[in-house]
PDB file of C-alpha atoms in Angstrom:
ATOM      1  CA  MET A 658     -27.318 -14.157  20.570  1.00 41.00           C
ATOM      2  CA  ASN A 659     -27.326 -11.539  23.381  1.00 48.00           C
ATOM      3  CA  ILE A 660     -26.352  -7.865  22.928  1.00 56.00           C
ATOM      4  CA  GLY A 661     -22.878  -8.345  24.395  1.00 78.00           C
ATOM      5  CA  ALA A 662     -22.023 -11.159  21.918  1.00 83.00           C
ATOM      6  CA  LYS A 663     -23.278  -9.057  19.016  1.00 85.00           C
ATOM      7  CA  LYS A 664     -21.143  -6.124  20.047  1.00 85.00           C
ATOM      8  CA  ILE A 665     -18.058  -8.329  20.426  1.00 88.00           C
ATOM      9  CA  SER A 666     -18.808  -9.685  16.955  1.00 91.00           C
ATOM     10  CA  ALA A 667     -18.945  -6.191  15.572  1.00 91.00           C
ATOM     11  CA  TYR A 668     -15.616  -5.286  17.180  1.00 92.00           C
ATOM     12  CA  VAL A 669     -13.955  -8.469  15.754  1.00 92.00           C
ATOM     13  CA  ARG A 670     -15.134  -7.473  12.246  1.00 91.00           C
ATOM     14  CA  LEU A 671     -14.170  -3.849  12.806  1.00 93.00           C
ATOM     15  CA  THR A 672     -10.552  -4.863  13.709  1.00 94.00           C
ATOM     16  CA  ARG A 673     -10.500  -7.744  11.157  1.00 93.00           C
ATOM     17  CA  ILE A 674      -9.482 -10.281  13.749  1.00 92.00           C
ATOM     18  CA  ASP A 675     -11.410 -12.762  11.611  1.00 90.00           C
ATOM     19  CA  LYS A 676      -9.235 -11.853   8.601  1.00 92.00           C
ATOM     20  CA  PRO A 677      -5.589 -12.142   9.578  1.00 93.00           C
ATOM     21  CA  ILE A 678      -4.070 -11.465   6.117  1.00 95.00           C
ATOM     22  CA  GLY A 679      -3.270  -7.794   6.945  1.00 93.00           C
ATOM     23  CA  THR A 680      -1.406  -8.900  10.099  1.00 95.00           C
ATOM     24  CA  LEU A 681       0.596 -11.465   8.181  1.00 97.00           C
ATOM     25  CA  LEU A 682       1.518  -8.959   5.472  1.00 97.00           C
ATOM     26  CA  LEU A 683       2.891  -6.636   8.168  1.00 96.00           C
ATOM     27  CA  LEU A 684       4.531  -9.380  10.166  1.00 97.00           C
ATOM     28  CA  TRP A 685       6.775 -11.133   7.660  1.00 98.00           C
ATOM     29  CA  PRO A 686       8.858  -8.153   6.628  1.00 98.00           C
ATOM     30  CA  THR A 687       9.074  -6.961  10.254  1.00 98.00           C
ATOM     31  CA  LEU A 688      10.366 -10.384  11.447  1.00 98.00           C
ATOM     32  CA  THR A 689      12.728 -10.577   8.489  1.00 98.00           C
ATOM     33  CA  ALA A 690      14.216  -7.206   9.521  1.00 98.00           C
ATOM     34  CA  LEU A 691      14.328  -8.339  13.118  1.00 98.00           C
ATOM     35  CA  TRP A 692      16.393 -11.359  12.131  1.00 98.00           C
ATOM     36  CA  PHE A 693      18.807  -9.201  10.165  1.00 98.00           C
ATOM     37  CA  ALA A 694      19.016  -6.625  12.893  1.00 97.00           C
ATOM     38  CA  THR A 695      19.915  -9.221  15.504  1.00 97.00           C
ATOM     39  CA  GLU A 696      22.019 -11.422  13.255  1.00 95.00           C
ATOM     40  CA  GLY A 697      19.533 -14.243  13.537  1.00 96.00           C
ATOM     41  CA  LYS A 698      19.461 -14.194  17.347  1.00 96.00           C
ATOM     42  CA  PRO A 699      16.429 -12.065  18.521  1.00 97.00           C
ATOM     43  CA  SER A 700      15.368 -12.518  22.100  1.00 96.00           C
ATOM     44  CA  ALA A 701      12.095 -14.388  22.809  1.00 97.00           C
ATOM     45  CA  TYR A 702      10.644 -11.156  24.170  1.00 97.00           C
ATOM     46  CA  LEU A 703      11.410  -9.105  20.959  1.00 97.00           C
ATOM     47  CA  VAL A 704       9.818 -11.744  18.865  1.00 97.00           C
ATOM     48  CA  PHE A 705       6.766 -11.793  21.144  1.00 97.00           C
ATOM     49  CA  ALA A 706       6.551  -7.990  21.300  1.00 97.00           C
ATOM     50  CA  PHE A 707       6.732  -7.658  17.485  1.00 97.00           C
ATOM     51  CA  VAL A 708       4.261 -10.387  16.724  1.00 97.00           C
ATOM     52  CA  ALA A 709       1.709  -9.199  19.318  1.00 97.00           C
ATOM     53  CA  GLY A 710       2.352  -5.536  18.520  1.00 96.00           C
ATOM     54  CA  THR A 711       1.850  -6.136  14.774  1.00 96.00           C
ATOM     55  CA  PHE A 712      -1.486  -7.792  15.487  1.00 96.00           C
ATOM     56  CA  LEU A 713      -2.592  -4.917  17.726  1.00 96.00           C
ATOM     57  CA  MET A 714      -1.486  -2.075  15.477  1.00 95.00           C
ATOM     58  CA  ARG A 715      -2.956  -3.661  12.351  1.00 95.00           C
ATOM     59  CA  SER A 716      -6.232  -4.122  14.227  1.00 95.00           C
ATOM     60  CA  ALA A 717      -6.097  -0.499  15.419  1.00 95.00           C
ATOM     61  CA  GLY A 718      -5.390   0.627  11.820  1.00 93.00           C
ATOM     62  CA  CYS A 719      -8.380  -1.288  10.558  1.00 93.00           C
ATOM     63  CA  ALA A 720     -10.744   0.617  13.034  1.00 93.00           C
ATOM     64  CA  VAL A 721      -9.318   3.915  11.821  1.00 93.00           C
ATOM     65  CA  ASN A 722      -9.675   2.777   8.210  1.00 89.00           C
ATOM     66  CA  ASP A 723     -13.356   2.012   8.626  1.00 89.00           C
ATOM     67  CA  TYR A 724     -13.963   5.358  10.250  1.00 91.00           C
ATOM     68  CA  ALA A 725     -12.296   7.085   7.329  1.00 86.00           C
ATOM     69  CA  ASP A 726     -14.150   5.113   4.752  1.00 81.00           C
ATOM     70  CA  ARG A 727     -17.557   5.027   6.528  1.00 84.00           C
ATOM     71  CA  GLU A 728     -19.115   7.151   3.833  1.00 79.00           C
ATOM     72  CA  PHE A 729     -17.802   5.042   0.962  1.00 76.00           C
ATOM     73  CA  ASP A 730     -17.895   1.386   2.221  1.00 72.00           C
ATOM     74  CA  GLY A 731     -21.653   1.150   1.798  1.00 72.00           C
ATOM     75  CA  ALA A 732     -21.353   1.663  -1.899  1.00 74.00           C
ATOM     76  CA  VAL A 733     -18.681  -1.017  -2.400  1.00 76.00           C
ATOM     77  CA  ALA A 734     -20.012  -4.572  -2.764  1.00 73.00           C
ATOM     78  CA  ARG A 735     -17.142  -6.056  -0.710  1.00 78.00           C
ATOM     79  CA  THR A 736     -17.407  -3.720   2.234  1.00 78.00           C
ATOM     80  CA  LYS A 737     -21.140  -2.847   2.359  1.00 82.00           C
ATOM     81  CA  ASN A 738     -21.643  -5.024   5.465  1.00 84.00           C
ATOM     82  CA  ARG A 739     -18.789  -3.571   7.607  1.00 88.00           C
ATOM     83  CA  PRO A 740     -20.002  -2.681  11.137  1.00 90.00           C
ATOM     84  CA  MET A 741     -19.734   1.075  10.749  1.00 89.00           C
ATOM     85  CA  VAL A 742     -21.878   0.937   7.554  1.00 88.00           C
ATOM     86  CA  THR A 743     -24.515  -1.178   9.260  1.00 89.00           C
ATOM     87  CA  GLY A 744     -24.541   1.008  12.401  1.00 89.00           C
ATOM     88  CA  GLU A 745     -23.237  -1.721  14.733  1.00 91.00           C
ATOM     89  CA  VAL A 746     -20.215   0.402  15.704  1.00 90.00           C
ATOM     90  CA  SER A 747     -20.288   4.216  16.192  1.00 92.00           C
ATOM     91  CA  ALA A 748     -17.524   6.622  15.269  1.00 91.00           C
ATOM     92  CA  LYS A 749     -16.632   7.139  18.882  1.00 94.00           C
ATOM     93  CA  GLU A 750     -16.406   3.369  19.466  1.00 94.00           C
ATOM     94  CA  ALA A 751     -14.138   2.961  16.471  1.00 94.00           C
ATOM     95  CA  TRP A 752     -11.700   5.530  17.821  1.00 95.00           C
ATOM     96  CA  ALA A 753     -11.958   4.171  21.370  1.00 95.00           C
ATOM     97  CA  VAL A 754     -11.123   0.623  20.116  1.00 95.00           C
ATOM     98  CA  ALA A 755      -8.217   1.956  18.036  1.00 95.00           C
ATOM     99  CA  ALA A 756      -6.875   3.925  21.021  1.00 96.00           C
ATOM    100  CA  VAL A 757      -7.045   0.882  23.394  1.00 96.00           C
ATOM    101  CA  LEU A 758      -5.232  -1.325  20.954  1.00 96.00           C
ATOM    102  CA  ALA A 759      -2.564   1.251  20.253  1.00 95.00           C
ATOM    103  CA  PHE A 760      -2.008   1.669  24.020  1.00 96.00           C
ATOM    104  CA  LEU A 761      -1.643  -2.026  24.501  1.00 97.00           C
ATOM    105  CA  ALA A 762       0.955  -2.001  21.707  1.00 95.00           C
ATOM    106  CA  LEU A 763       2.782   0.682  23.517  1.00 95.00           C
ATOM    107  CA  LEU A 764       2.853  -1.260  26.681  1.00 96.00           C
ATOM    108  CA  LEU A 765       4.627  -4.065  24.836  1.00 96.00           C
ATOM    109  CA  ILE A 766       7.531  -1.881  23.629  1.00 95.00           C
ATOM    110  CA  ILE A 767       8.099   0.285  26.698  1.00 95.00           C
ATOM    111  CA  PRO A 768      10.298  -2.389  28.263  1.00 95.00           C
ATOM    112  CA  ILE A 769      12.580  -2.592  25.195  1.00 95.00           C
ATOM    113  CA  ASN A 770      14.174   0.892  25.031  1.00 94.00           C
ATOM    114  CA  LEU A 771      13.171   4.558  24.890  1.00 94.00           C
ATOM    115  CA  SER A 772      14.175   4.878  21.221  1.00 95.00           C
ATOM    116  CA  VAL A 773      11.626   2.358  20.067  1.00 95.00           C
ATOM    117  CA  VAL A 774       8.918   4.166  21.989  1.00 95.00           C
ATOM    118  CA  LEU A 775       9.882   7.500  20.313  1.00 95.00           C
ATOM    119  CA  TRP A 776       9.975   5.812  16.886  1.00 94.00           C
ATOM    120  CA  SER A 777       6.506   4.443  17.440  1.00 93.00           C
ATOM    121  CA  LEU A 778       5.075   7.958  17.159  1.00 94.00           C
ATOM    122  CA  PRO A 779       5.800   8.453  13.547  1.00 93.00           C
ATOM    123  CA  ALA A 780       4.738   4.887  12.907  1.00 92.00           C
ATOM    124  CA  LEU A 781       1.440   5.637  14.513  1.00 92.00           C
ATOM    125  CA  GLY A 782       1.137   8.885  12.566  1.00 93.00           C
ATOM    126  CA  VAL A 783       1.517   7.244   9.171  1.00 92.00           C
ATOM    127  CA  ALA A 784      -0.874   4.489  10.154  1.00 89.00           C
ATOM    128  CA  ILE A 785      -3.565   7.063  10.972  1.00 90.00           C
ATOM    129  CA  LEU A 786      -2.896   9.252   8.001  1.00 90.00           C
ATOM    130  CA  TYR A 787      -3.067   6.458   5.297  1.00 88.00           C
ATOM    131  CA  PRO A 788      -6.827   5.900   5.373  1.00 85.00           C
ATOM    132  CA  PHE A 789      -7.539   9.539   4.681  1.00 87.00           C
ATOM    133  CA  THR A 790      -5.222   9.892   1.707  1.00 85.00           C
ATOM    134  CA  LYS A 791      -7.712   8.205  -0.606  1.00 76.00           C
ATOM    135  CA  ARG A 792      -9.385  11.617  -0.802  1.00 75.00           C
ATOM    136  CA  TRP A 793      -6.506  13.757  -2.078  1.00 80.00           C
ATOM    137  CA  ILE A 794      -3.818  11.613  -3.733  1.00 84.00           C
ATOM    138  CA  ALA A 795      -4.072   9.411  -6.794  1.00 82.00           C
ATOM    139  CA  SER A 796      -2.196   6.421  -5.316  1.00 85.00           C
ATOM    140  CA  PRO A 797      -2.715   6.142  -1.545  1.00 85.00           C
ATOM    141  CA  GLN A 798      -0.960   2.819  -1.771  1.00 90.00           C
ATOM    142  CA  SER A 799       2.276   4.752  -1.837  1.00 91.00           C
ATOM    143  CA  VAL A 800       1.513   5.873   1.749  1.00 91.00           C
ATOM    144  CA  LEU A 801       0.452   2.381   2.704  1.00 91.00           C
ATOM    145  CA  GLY A 802       3.779   1.222   1.474  1.00 92.00           C
ATOM    146  CA  ILE A 803       5.464   3.216   4.161  1.00 94.00           C
ATOM    147  CA  ALA A 804       2.913   2.322   6.851  1.00 93.00           C
ATOM    148  CA  PHE A 805       3.260  -1.471   6.140  1.00 94.00           C
ATOM    149  CA  SER A 806       6.987  -1.175   6.032  1.00 96.00           C
ATOM    150  CA  PHE A 807       7.552   0.844   9.215  1.00 95.00           C
ATOM    151  CA  GLY A 808       7.971  -2.274  11.261  1.00 96.00           C
ATOM    152  CA  ILE A 809      11.390  -2.608   9.609  1.00 97.00           C
ATOM    153  CA  PRO A 810      13.080   0.419  11.253  1.00 97.00           C
ATOM    154  CA  MET A 811      11.114  -0.319  14.457  1.00 97.00           C
ATOM    155  CA  ALA A 812      12.789  -3.744  14.520  1.00 97.00           C
ATOM    156  CA  TYR A 813      16.197  -2.210  14.037  1.00 97.00           C
ATOM    157  CA  VAL A 814      15.765   0.414  16.689  1.00 97.00           C
ATOM    158  CA  ALA A 815      14.440  -2.246  19.130  1.00 96.00           C
ATOM    159  CA  ALA A 816      17.486  -4.446  18.488  1.00 96.00           C
ATOM    160  CA  ARG A 817      20.245  -1.760  18.158  1.00 96.00           C
ATOM    161  CA  GLY A 818      18.867   1.448  19.627  1.00 94.00           C
ATOM    162  CA  GLN A 819      19.183   3.219  16.307  1.00 94.00           C
ATOM    163  CA  VAL A 820      18.075   2.889  12.701  1.00 96.00           C
ATOM    164  CA  PRO A 821      21.015   2.289  10.376  1.00 96.00           C
ATOM    165  CA  LEU A 822      21.116   2.892   6.616  1.00 97.00           C
ATOM    166  CA  GLU A 823      20.464  -0.796   5.921  1.00 97.00           C
ATOM    167  CA  ALA A 824      17.134  -0.519   7.612  1.00 97.00           C
ATOM    168  CA  TRP A 825      16.016   2.349   5.258  1.00 98.00           C
ATOM    169  CA  ALA A 826      17.247   0.336   2.314  1.00 97.00           C
ATOM    170  CA  LEU A 827      15.115  -2.557   3.463  1.00 98.00           C
ATOM    171  CA  LEU A 828      12.118  -0.240   3.925  1.00 98.00           C
ATOM    172  CA  ALA A 829      12.533   1.110   0.442  1.00 98.00           C
ATOM    173  CA  ILE A 830      12.726  -2.365  -1.071  1.00 98.00           C
ATOM    174  CA  ASN A 831       9.752  -3.605   0.865  1.00 98.00           C
ATOM    175  CA  TRP A 832       7.701  -0.467  -0.392  1.00 98.00           C
ATOM    176  CA  PHE A 833       7.613  -2.039  -3.873  1.00 98.00           C
ATOM    177  CA  TRP A 834       6.191  -5.315  -2.491  1.00 98.00           C
ATOM    178  CA  VAL A 835       3.364  -3.362  -0.762  1.00 97.00           C
ATOM    179  CA  MET A 836       2.720  -1.558  -3.985  1.00 97.00           C
ATOM    180  CA  ALA A 837       2.428  -4.865  -5.802  1.00 97.00           C
ATOM    181  CA  TYR A 838       0.035  -6.634  -3.516  1.00 97.00           C
ATOM    182  CA  ASP A 839      -2.175  -3.585  -2.712  1.00 94.00           C
ATOM    183  CA  THR A 840      -2.498  -2.753  -6.354  1.00 95.00           C
ATOM    184  CA  GLU A 841      -3.844  -6.361  -6.709  1.00 96.00           C
ATOM    185  CA  TYR A 842      -6.209  -5.444  -3.865  1.00 92.00           C
ATOM    186  CA  ALA A 843      -7.264  -2.248  -5.603  1.00 90.00           C
ATOM    187  CA  MET A 844      -7.954  -4.060  -8.817  1.00 93.00           C
ATOM    188  CA  THR A 845     -10.599  -5.994  -6.988  1.00 90.00           C
ATOM    189  CA  ASP A 846     -12.678  -2.777  -6.255  1.00 81.00           C
ATOM    190  CA  ARG A 847     -11.779  -0.841  -9.369  1.00 80.00           C
ATOM    191  CA  ALA A 848     -15.375  -0.545 -10.694  1.00 74.00           C
ATOM    192  CA  ASP A 849     -16.707   0.657  -7.309  1.00 68.00           C
ATOM    193  CA  ASP A 850     -13.717   3.016  -6.750  1.00 68.00           C
ATOM    194  CA  GLU A 851     -14.221   4.606 -10.142  1.00 70.00           C
ATOM    195  CA  LYS A 852     -17.896   5.364  -9.392  1.00 69.00           C
ATOM    196  CA  LEU A 853     -16.853   6.952  -6.081  1.00 71.00           C
ATOM    197  CA  SER A 854     -13.942   8.855  -7.490  1.00 72.00           C
ATOM    198  CA  ILE A 855     -11.532   7.327  -4.902  1.00 77.00           C
ATOM    199  CA  GLY A 856      -7.857   7.350  -5.673  1.00 78.00           C
ATOM    200  CA  THR A 857      -6.183   3.906  -6.052  1.00 86.00           C
ATOM    201  CA  SER A 858      -2.993   2.689  -7.706  1.00 89.00           C
ATOM    202  CA  ALA A 859      -5.090   0.482  -9.954  1.00 85.00           C
ATOM    203  CA  LYS A 860      -6.753   3.482 -11.485  1.00 87.00           C
ATOM    204  CA  TRP A 861      -3.529   5.410 -11.469  1.00 88.00           C
ATOM    205  CA  PHE A 862      -1.638   2.808 -13.381  1.00 90.00           C
ATOM    206  CA  GLY A 863      -4.598   2.294 -15.698  1.00 89.00           C
ATOM    207  CA  ARG A 864      -4.178  -0.231 -18.426  1.00 92.00           C
ATOM    208  CA  TYR A 865      -0.607  -0.820 -17.267  1.00 94.00           C
ATOM    209  CA  ASP A 866      -1.707  -2.083 -13.902  1.00 95.00           C
ATOM    210  CA  VAL A 867      -0.662  -5.723 -14.395  1.00 97.00           C
ATOM    211  CA  VAL A 868       2.740  -4.614 -15.794  1.00 97.00           C
ATOM    212  CA  ALA A 869       3.169  -2.215 -12.751  1.00 97.00           C
ATOM    213  CA  VAL A 870       2.456  -5.000 -10.343  1.00 98.00           C
ATOM    214  CA  MET A 871       4.972  -7.352 -11.982  1.00 98.00           C
ATOM    215  CA  VAL A 872       7.593  -4.604 -12.192  1.00 98.00           C
ATOM    216  CA  CYS A 873       7.108  -3.891  -8.495  1.00 98.00           C
ATOM    217  CA  TYR A 874       7.558  -7.537  -7.717  1.00 98.00           C
ATOM    218  CA  CYS A 875      10.831  -7.565  -9.726  1.00 98.00           C
ATOM    219  CA  ILE A 876      12.203  -4.491  -8.090  1.00 98.00           C
ATOM    220  CA  TYR A 877      11.471  -6.012  -4.676  1.00 98.00           C
ATOM    221  CA  LEU A 878      13.121  -9.336  -5.604  1.00 98.00           C
ATOM    222  CA  PHE A 879      16.232  -7.850  -7.215  1.00 98.00           C
ATOM    223  CA  GLY A 880      16.497  -5.462  -4.235  1.00 98.00           C
ATOM    224  CA  MET A 881      16.466  -8.312  -1.788  1.00 98.00           C
ATOM    225  CA  VAL A 882      19.045 -10.171  -3.852  1.00 98.00           C
ATOM    226  CA  TRP A 883      21.348  -7.028  -3.566  1.00 98.00           C
ATOM    227  CA  PHE A 884      20.560  -6.792   0.169  1.00 98.00           C
ATOM    228  CA  GLY A 885      21.293 -10.460   0.649  1.00 97.00           C
ATOM    229  CA  LYS A 886      24.563 -10.227  -1.094  1.00 97.00           C
ATOM    230  CA  ALA A 887      25.503  -7.111   0.920  1.00 96.00           C
ATOM    231  CA  LYS A 888      24.783  -9.005   4.073  1.00 95.00           C
ATOM    232  CA  SER A 889      26.744 -12.147   2.837  1.00 93.00           C
ATOM    233  CA  ALA A 890      23.545 -14.220   3.235  1.00 93.00           C
ATOM    234  CA  GLU A 891      23.682 -18.000   2.903  1.00 95.00           C
ATOM    235  CA  ILE A 892      22.402 -19.717  -0.154  1.00 96.00           C
ATOM    236  CA  ILE A 893      19.089 -20.708   1.465  1.00 97.00           C
ATOM    237  CA  PHE A 894      18.180 -16.964   1.668  1.00 97.00           C
ATOM    238  CA  PHE A 895      18.308 -16.787  -2.055  1.00 98.00           C
ATOM    239  CA  LEU A 896      16.347 -20.046  -2.424  1.00 98.00           C
ATOM    240  CA  GLY A 897      13.617 -18.345  -0.389  1.00 98.00           C
ATOM    241  CA  LEU A 898      13.662 -15.435  -2.938  1.00 98.00           C
ATOM    242  CA  ILE A 899      13.368 -17.980  -5.841  1.00 98.00           C
ATOM    243  CA  CYS A 900      10.253 -19.419  -4.181  1.00 98.00           C
ATOM    244  CA  ALA A 901       8.904 -15.917  -3.826  1.00 98.00           C
ATOM    245  CA  ALA A 902       9.613 -15.271  -7.517  1.00 98.00           C
ATOM    246  CA  GLY A 903       7.651 -18.378  -8.442  1.00 98.00           C
ATOM    247  CA  ILE A 904       4.820 -17.172  -6.387  1.00 98.00           C
ATOM    248  CA  SER A 905       4.859 -13.803  -8.155  1.00 98.00           C
ATOM    249  CA  ILE A 906       4.655 -15.580 -11.521  1.00 98.00           C
ATOM    250  CA  TYR A 907       1.602 -17.433 -10.245  1.00 98.00           C
ATOM    251  CA  HIS A 908       0.052 -14.065  -9.311  1.00 98.00           C
ATOM    252  CA  TYR A 909       0.589 -12.837 -12.856  1.00 98.00           C
ATOM    253  CA  PHE A 910      -1.597 -15.649 -14.138  1.00 98.00           C
ATOM    254  CA  LEU A 911      -4.234 -14.723 -11.562  1.00 98.00           C
ATOM    255  CA  ILE A 912      -4.365 -11.008 -12.317  1.00 97.00           C
ATOM    256  CA  ARG A 913      -3.576 -10.900 -16.055  1.00 96.00           C
ATOM    257  CA  ASN A 914      -7.266 -10.816 -17.053  1.00 95.00           C
ATOM    258  CA  ARG A 915      -8.227  -8.503 -14.203  1.00 94.00           C
ATOM    259  CA  ASP A 916     -10.909 -10.740 -12.802  1.00 95.00           C
ATOM    260  CA  PRO A 917     -11.824  -9.186  -9.404  1.00 93.00           C
ATOM    261  CA  GLN A 918     -12.052 -12.496  -7.655  1.00 95.00           C
ATOM    262  CA  LYS A 919      -8.779 -13.721  -8.951  1.00 97.00           C
ATOM    263  CA  CYS A 920      -7.069 -10.431  -8.109  1.00 96.00           C
ATOM    264  CA  PHE A 921      -8.307 -10.769  -4.600  1.00 96.00           C
ATOM    265  CA  LYS A 922      -7.019 -14.281  -4.463  1.00 97.00           C
ATOM    266  CA  ALA A 923      -3.571 -12.988  -5.590  1.00 97.00           C
ATOM    267  CA  PHE A 924      -3.645 -10.368  -2.819  1.00 97.00           C
ATOM    268  CA  LEU A 925      -4.478 -12.961  -0.202  1.00 97.00           C
ATOM    269  CA  HIS A 926      -1.703 -15.323  -1.557  1.00 97.00           C
ATOM    270  CA  ASN A 927       0.969 -12.620  -0.835  1.00 98.00           C
ATOM    271  CA  HIS A 928       1.121 -14.113   2.729  1.00 96.00           C
ATOM    272  CA  TRP A 929       3.157 -16.967   1.192  1.00 98.00           C
ATOM    273  CA  PHE A 930       5.338 -14.653  -0.774  1.00 98.00           C
ATOM    274  CA  GLY A 931       6.303 -12.890   2.480  1.00 98.00           C
ATOM    275  CA  PHE A 932       6.712 -16.187   4.385  1.00 98.00           C
ATOM    276  CA  ALA A 933       9.005 -17.594   1.751  1.00 98.00           C
ATOM    277  CA  VAL A 934      11.337 -14.574   2.179  1.00 98.00           C
ATOM    278  CA  PHE A 935      11.167 -14.823   5.978  1.00 98.00           C
ATOM    279  CA  ALA A 936      11.797 -18.622   5.982  1.00 98.00           C
ATOM    280  CA  GLY A 937      14.814 -18.148   3.736  1.00 97.00           C
ATOM    281  CA  THR A 938      16.119 -15.483   6.142  1.00 98.00           C
ATOM    282  CA  VAL A 939      15.697 -17.729   9.194  1.00 97.00           C
ATOM    283  CA  GLY A 940      17.292 -20.669   7.362  1.00 97.00           C
ATOM    284  CA  ALA A 941      20.244 -18.510   6.300  1.00 96.00           C
ATOM    285  CA  PHE A 942      21.117 -17.428   9.813  1.00 96.00           C
ATOM    286  CA  ALA A 943      20.479 -20.966  11.222  1.00 94.00           C
ATOM    287  CA  LEU A 944      23.230 -22.293   8.922  1.00 89.00           C
ATOM    288  CA  ARG A 945      25.838 -19.778  10.272  1.00 81.00           C
TER     289      ARG A 945
END
């Protein structure tokens, strides 16, 4: 393998292109919001811009995250081989990669409207802030919940030029889903995080972590039932929520004994949870 190929491989791992789960967890609620914002009729360009933009911004966020965690990742079994830990990527390179990806995402939304460009600034700010919050708040997942839900108001402002109250309601509901799956993720690294004194929701919830995850799932699901009723959604939307509820029960059986590998499996499986809700949303509007 030549030097160029090694560097490309390092950048791929830095931006998690080889691990798309983060992109999918961002994408499903964003597309769900886009379908609601456009009454089920988003333009092809809006769908393209948000799919590609989600991929780019998640990858940029991973580069910033690895910079923020560069002093800790080497002590965590799951992250000890990340490219900034091994020295394959420098701090300047990580920021340069993040900047290029964010700029490409900006180019995608400029043709939509000025409002969505302006709203991208706080979205970017939260994405940059999150990785550093592990040092000074007990549950940085609460900030991640905002970062991973910000595609919702972005979708509304892209479609309508403004962010109505329903967008904020949807963001607040989605926050609980992010808390659920990222607590599962935090349960995977609990032992290492305790040694490093890094704040995580798994440590914050303590022995009630499994209960907290399931409560967050329930709040999300009941919130989406309320939202669906408020929007007079078709029955298939609620069938999608029933599928998601079944998936959350499966996650309970994975995490109840706090086995790190099973907790990580539950985290990864949340892709299907989000997809079930999105599929129900698409189906509901298709039947109108």
